[in-house]
């Protein structure tokens, strides 16, 4: 009603900004907001026009979104891309921004993390203990012998990954919704760009520009090669079905992933194949005063298990070696 009434008279920039901010905070999606008749009228956009906005209206919307917050909130950015007729997911990825699909997620019951004061470390972890204490709880654990009978530590390298993809692999240019690429703070647009970097940068020469990236493997041929060198971790029982999607993260010391929370289907594990990685975990905002911040260092041969849908997390590569991590989900 407020938007409809506002559309009937001339609005100030502040009033329109307030309306857009209210809609975003209320949990409306980009499609919901853009589809409102009042919004259509405010933007001077008729139903018969193409999906993208004209230059004048587009500039007005971007100006209004810029008024809301600095830096620009992600829901506002996603709305902007949608109104321009662009793929919000792809544009956010290209810009190197975290994809916070669950901005309006259900608040966490803080009792599930109230008594967690550290990351456990285990060896010889049985199926029973894993299911009882870790599989579906918020208690993170590092399994120190998690990569039993794997050959990944001997096989995986930057050069190894460049060899397992054919030149026409869709994984190299992110073609397909399941082919995700995370550039983080780099200029790379896709995995093909990464594999084309100069040797000095790969080898971490002193003057080389640092880098850290991640991707989901959507190439079945490459997956077959990967699975020759790793398998379902021994502590995860066969009744817990593992995802067929591999997630790989790779980069040089001093860098890693910014603080974020995931929006994946299930809990997950990440195996540290090479390098050393420091993890910092933070509870969601509603549990800030009830649950503790946690830290852990994961070494080659170890696996960390945690629910990245509930813990905010960031990583930082330590030591002097290239870091390579591979992971997957389980249910």
PDB file of N, CA, C and O in Angstrom, residues 142-174:
ATOM      1  N   UNK A 142      38.366 -32.159  13.571  1.00  0.00           N
ATOM      2  CA  UNK A 142      39.447 -32.432  12.638  1.00  0.00           C
ATOM      3  C   UNK A 142      39.843 -33.893  12.830  1.00  0.00           C
ATOM      4  O   UNK A 142      40.237 -34.305  13.922  1.00  0.00           O
ATOM      5  N   UNK A 143      39.704 -34.684  11.784  1.00  0.00           N
ATOM      6  CA  UNK A 143      40.079 -36.100  11.823  1.00  0.00           C
ATOM      7  C   UNK A 143      41.507 -36.195  11.307  1.00  0.00           C
ATOM      8  O   UNK A 143      41.763 -36.003  10.108  1.00  0.00           O
ATOM      9  N   UNK A 144      42.420 -36.477  12.212  1.00  0.00           N
ATOM     10  CA  UNK A 144      43.838 -36.352  11.893  1.00  0.00           C
ATOM     11  C   UNK A 144      44.333 -37.434  10.943  1.00  0.00           C
ATOM     12  O   UNK A 144      45.334 -37.232  10.240  1.00  0.00           O
ATOM     13  N   UNK A 145      43.667 -38.598  10.930  1.00  0.00           N
ATOM     14  CA  UNK A 145      44.047 -39.658   9.993  1.00  0.00           C
ATOM     15  C   UNK A 145      42.947 -39.851   8.947  1.00  0.00           C
ATOM     16  O   UNK A 145      42.726 -40.954   8.443  1.00  0.00           O
ATOM     17  N   UNK A 146      42.276 -38.756   8.596  1.00  0.00           N
ATOM     18  CA  UNK A 146      41.088 -38.838   7.748  1.00  0.00           C
ATOM     19  C   UNK A 146      41.339 -39.308   6.325  1.00  0.00           C
ATOM     20  O   UNK A 146      40.427 -39.797   5.666  1.00  0.00           O
ATOM     21  N   UNK A 147      42.574 -39.173   5.832  1.00  0.00           N
ATOM     22  CA  UNK A 147      42.844 -39.525   4.436  1.00  0.00           C
ATOM     23  C   UNK A 147      43.511 -40.901   4.308  1.00  0.00           C
ATOM     24  O   UNK A 147      44.364 -41.120   3.451  1.00  0.00           O
ATOM     25  N   UNK A 148      43.047 -41.828   5.101  1.00  0.00           N
ATOM     26  CA  UNK A 148      43.585 -43.189   5.048  1.00  0.00           C
ATOM     27  C   UNK A 148      43.453 -43.788   3.641  1.00  0.00           C
ATOM     28  O   UNK A 148      42.398 -43.696   3.023  1.00  0.00           O
ATOM     29  N   UNK A 149      44.532 -44.382   3.188  1.00  0.00           N
ATOM     30  CA  UNK A 149      44.538 -45.115   1.917  1.00  0.00           C
ATOM     31  C   UNK A 149      44.227 -44.237   0.708  1.00  0.00           C
ATOM     32  O   UNK A 149      43.738 -44.727  -0.307  1.00  0.00           O
ATOM     33  N   UNK A 150      44.505 -42.947   0.816  1.00  0.00           N
ATOM     34  CA  UNK A 150      44.372 -42.052  -0.323  1.00  0.00           C
ATOM     35  C   UNK A 150      45.746 -41.845  -0.961  1.00  0.00           C
ATOM     36  O   UNK A 150      46.774 -41.845  -0.275  1.00  0.00           O
ATOM     37  N   UNK A 151      45.760 -41.608  -2.248  1.00  0.00           N
ATOM     38  CA  UNK A 151      47.003 -41.260  -2.940  1.00  0.00           C
ATOM     39  C   UNK A 151      47.004 -39.798  -3.392  1.00  0.00           C
ATOM     40  O   UNK A 151      47.904 -39.367  -4.114  1.00  0.00           O
ATOM     41  N   UNK A 152      45.999 -39.046  -2.942  1.00  0.00           N
ATOM     42  CA  UNK A 152      45.854 -37.654  -3.389  1.00  0.00           C
ATOM     43  C   UNK A 152      47.058 -36.799  -3.017  1.00  0.00           C
ATOM     44  O   UNK A 152      47.469 -35.921  -3.793  1.00  0.00           O
ATOM     45  N   UNK A 153      47.652 -37.049  -1.860  1.00  0.00           N
ATOM     46  CA  UNK A 153      48.780 -36.218  -1.423  1.00  0.00           C
ATOM     47  C   UNK A 153      49.973 -36.361  -2.358  1.00  0.00           C
ATOM     48  O   UNK A 153      50.741 -35.407  -2.549  1.00  0.00           O
ATOM     49  N   UNK A 154      50.128 -37.520  -2.950  1.00  0.00           N
ATOM     50  CA  UNK A 154      51.220 -37.739  -3.882  1.00  0.00           C
ATOM     51  C   UNK A 154      50.857 -37.269  -5.296  1.00  0.00           C
ATOM     52  O   UNK A 154      51.733 -36.883  -6.074  1.00  0.00           O
ATOM     53  N   UNK A 155      49.570 -37.282  -5.626  1.00  0.00           N
ATOM     54  CA  UNK A 155      49.155 -37.016  -7.008  1.00  0.00           C
ATOM     55  C   UNK A 155      48.757 -35.567  -7.283  1.00  0.00           C
ATOM     56  O   UNK A 155      49.073 -35.015  -8.343  1.00  0.00           O
ATOM     57  N   UNK A 156      48.052 -34.931  -6.339  1.00  0.00           N
ATOM     58  CA  UNK A 156      47.463 -33.626  -6.618  1.00  0.00           C
ATOM     59  C   UNK A 156      48.518 -32.528  -6.641  1.00  0.00           C
ATOM     60  O   UNK A 156      49.362 -32.422  -5.743  1.00  0.00           O
ATOM     61  N   UNK A 157      48.437 -31.689  -7.659  1.00  0.00           N
ATOM     62  CA  UNK A 157      49.294 -30.508  -7.798  1.00  0.00           C
ATOM     63  C   UNK A 157      48.595 -29.569  -8.769  1.00  0.00           C
ATOM     64  O   UNK A 157      47.589 -29.938  -9.390  1.00  0.00           O
ATOM     65  N   UNK A 158      49.113 -28.374  -8.921  1.00  0.00           N
ATOM     66  CA  UNK A 158      48.541 -27.456  -9.905  1.00  0.00           C
ATOM     67  C   UNK A 158      48.589 -28.092 -11.294  1.00  0.00           C
ATOM     68  O   UNK A 158      47.608 -28.060 -12.038  1.00  0.00           O
ATOM     69  N   UNK A 159      49.713 -28.674 -11.642  1.00  0.00           N
ATOM     70  CA  UNK A 159      49.868 -29.294 -12.965  1.00  0.00           C
ATOM     71  C   UNK A 159      48.915 -30.461 -13.148  1.00  0.00           C
ATOM     72  O   UNK A 159      48.390 -30.688 -14.244  1.00  0.00           O
ATOM     73  N   UNK A 160      48.675 -31.218 -12.081  1.00  0.00           N
ATOM     74  CA  UNK A 160      47.741 -32.352 -12.158  1.00  0.00           C
ATOM     75  C   UNK A 160      46.357 -31.880 -12.594  1.00  0.00           C
ATOM     76  O   UNK A 160      45.735 -32.480 -13.478  1.00  0.00           O
ATOM     77  N   UNK A 161      45.870 -30.786 -12.004  1.00  0.00           N
ATOM     78  CA  UNK A 161      44.532 -30.305 -12.340  1.00  0.00           C
ATOM     79  C   UNK A 161      44.472 -29.750 -13.760  1.00  0.00           C
ATOM     80  O   UNK A 161      43.452 -29.867 -14.433  1.00  0.00           O
ATOM     81  N   UNK A 162      45.560 -29.169 -14.237  1.00  0.00           N
ATOM     82  CA  UNK A 162      45.541 -28.674 -15.619  1.00  0.00           C
ATOM     83  C   UNK A 162      45.452 -29.820 -16.622  1.00  0.00           C
ATOM     84  O   UNK A 162      44.959 -29.632 -17.742  1.00  0.00           O
ATOM     85  N   UNK A 163      45.902 -31.020 -16.224  1.00  0.00           N
ATOM     86  CA  UNK A 163      45.924 -32.157 -17.147  1.00  0.00           C
ATOM     87  C   UNK A 163      44.604 -32.939 -17.183  1.00  0.00           C
ATOM     88  O   UNK A 163      44.344 -33.628 -18.178  1.00  0.00           O
ATOM     89  N   UNK A 164      43.792 -32.859 -16.161  1.00  0.00           N
ATOM     90  CA  UNK A 164      42.608 -33.726 -16.111  1.00  0.00           C
ATOM     91  C   UNK A 164      41.403 -33.133 -16.847  1.00  0.00           C
ATOM     92  O   UNK A 164      40.375 -33.799 -16.971  1.00  0.00           O
ATOM     93  N   UNK A 165      41.527 -31.898 -17.324  1.00  0.00           N
ATOM     94  CA  UNK A 165      40.427 -31.269 -18.063  1.00  0.00           C
ATOM     95  C   UNK A 165      40.782 -31.155 -19.542  1.00  0.00           C
ATOM     96  O   UNK A 165      41.853 -30.660 -19.894  1.00  0.00           O
ATOM     97  N   UNK A 166      39.879 -31.608 -20.397  1.00  0.00           N
ATOM     98  CA  UNK A 166      40.045 -31.404 -21.838  1.00  0.00           C
ATOM     99  C   UNK A 166      39.870 -29.927 -22.173  1.00  0.00           C
ATOM    100  O   UNK A 166      39.236 -29.179 -21.411  1.00  0.00           O
ATOM    101  N   UNK A 167      40.378 -29.508 -23.304  1.00  0.00           N
ATOM    102  CA  UNK A 167      40.309 -28.095 -23.686  1.00  0.00           C
ATOM    103  C   UNK A 167      38.873 -27.592 -23.833  1.00  0.00           C
ATOM    104  O   UNK A 167      38.606 -26.400 -23.668  1.00  0.00           O
ATOM    105  N   UNK A 168      37.949 -28.505 -24.175  1.00  0.00           N
ATOM    106  CA  UNK A 168      36.556 -28.095 -24.355  1.00  0.00           C
ATOM    107  C   UNK A 168      35.690 -28.404 -23.137  1.00  0.00           C
ATOM    108  O   UNK A 168      34.468 -28.369 -23.218  1.00  0.00           O
ATOM    109  N   UNK A 169      36.315 -28.682 -22.001  1.00  0.00           N
ATOM    110  CA  UNK A 169      35.554 -28.991 -20.791  1.00  0.00           C
ATOM    111  C   UNK A 169      34.739 -27.778 -20.354  1.00  0.00           C
ATOM    112  O   UNK A 169      35.253 -26.655 -20.290  1.00  0.00           O
ATOM    113  N   UNK A 170      33.470 -28.002 -20.016  1.00  0.00           N
ATOM    114  CA  UNK A 170      32.632 -26.887 -19.577  1.00  0.00           C
ATOM    115  C   UNK A 170      33.053 -26.364 -18.208  1.00  0.00           C
ATOM    116  O   UNK A 170      32.681 -25.255 -17.819  1.00  0.00           O
ATOM    117  N   UNK A 171      33.853 -27.136 -17.470  1.00  0.00           N
ATOM    118  CA  UNK A 171      34.345 -26.662 -16.179  1.00  0.00           C
ATOM    119  C   UNK A 171      35.278 -25.470 -16.342  1.00  0.00           C
ATOM    120  O   UNK A 171      35.417 -24.649 -15.429  1.00  0.00           O
ATOM    121  N   UNK A 172      35.915 -25.359 -17.501  1.00  0.00           N
ATOM    122  CA  UNK A 172      36.903 -24.303 -17.703  1.00  0.00           C
ATOM    123  C   UNK A 172      36.283 -22.937 -17.908  1.00  0.00           C
ATOM    124  O   UNK A 172      36.917 -21.909 -17.637  1.00  0.00           O
ATOM    125  N   UNK A 173      35.032 -22.890 -18.405  1.00  0.00           N
ATOM    126  CA  UNK A 173      34.405 -21.581 -18.636  1.00  0.00           C
ATOM    127  C   UNK A 173      33.085 -21.418 -17.884  1.00  0.00           C
ATOM    128  O   UNK A 173      32.285 -20.530 -18.196  1.00  0.00           O
ATOM    129  N   UNK A 174      32.875 -22.276 -16.883  1.00  0.00           N
ATOM    130  CA  UNK A 174      31.682 -22.163 -16.013  1.00  0.00           C
ATOM    131  C   UNK A 174      30.376 -22.315 -16.768  1.00  0.00           C
ATOM    132  O   UNK A 174      29.363 -21.715 -16.380  1.00  0.00           O
TER     133      UNK A 174
END
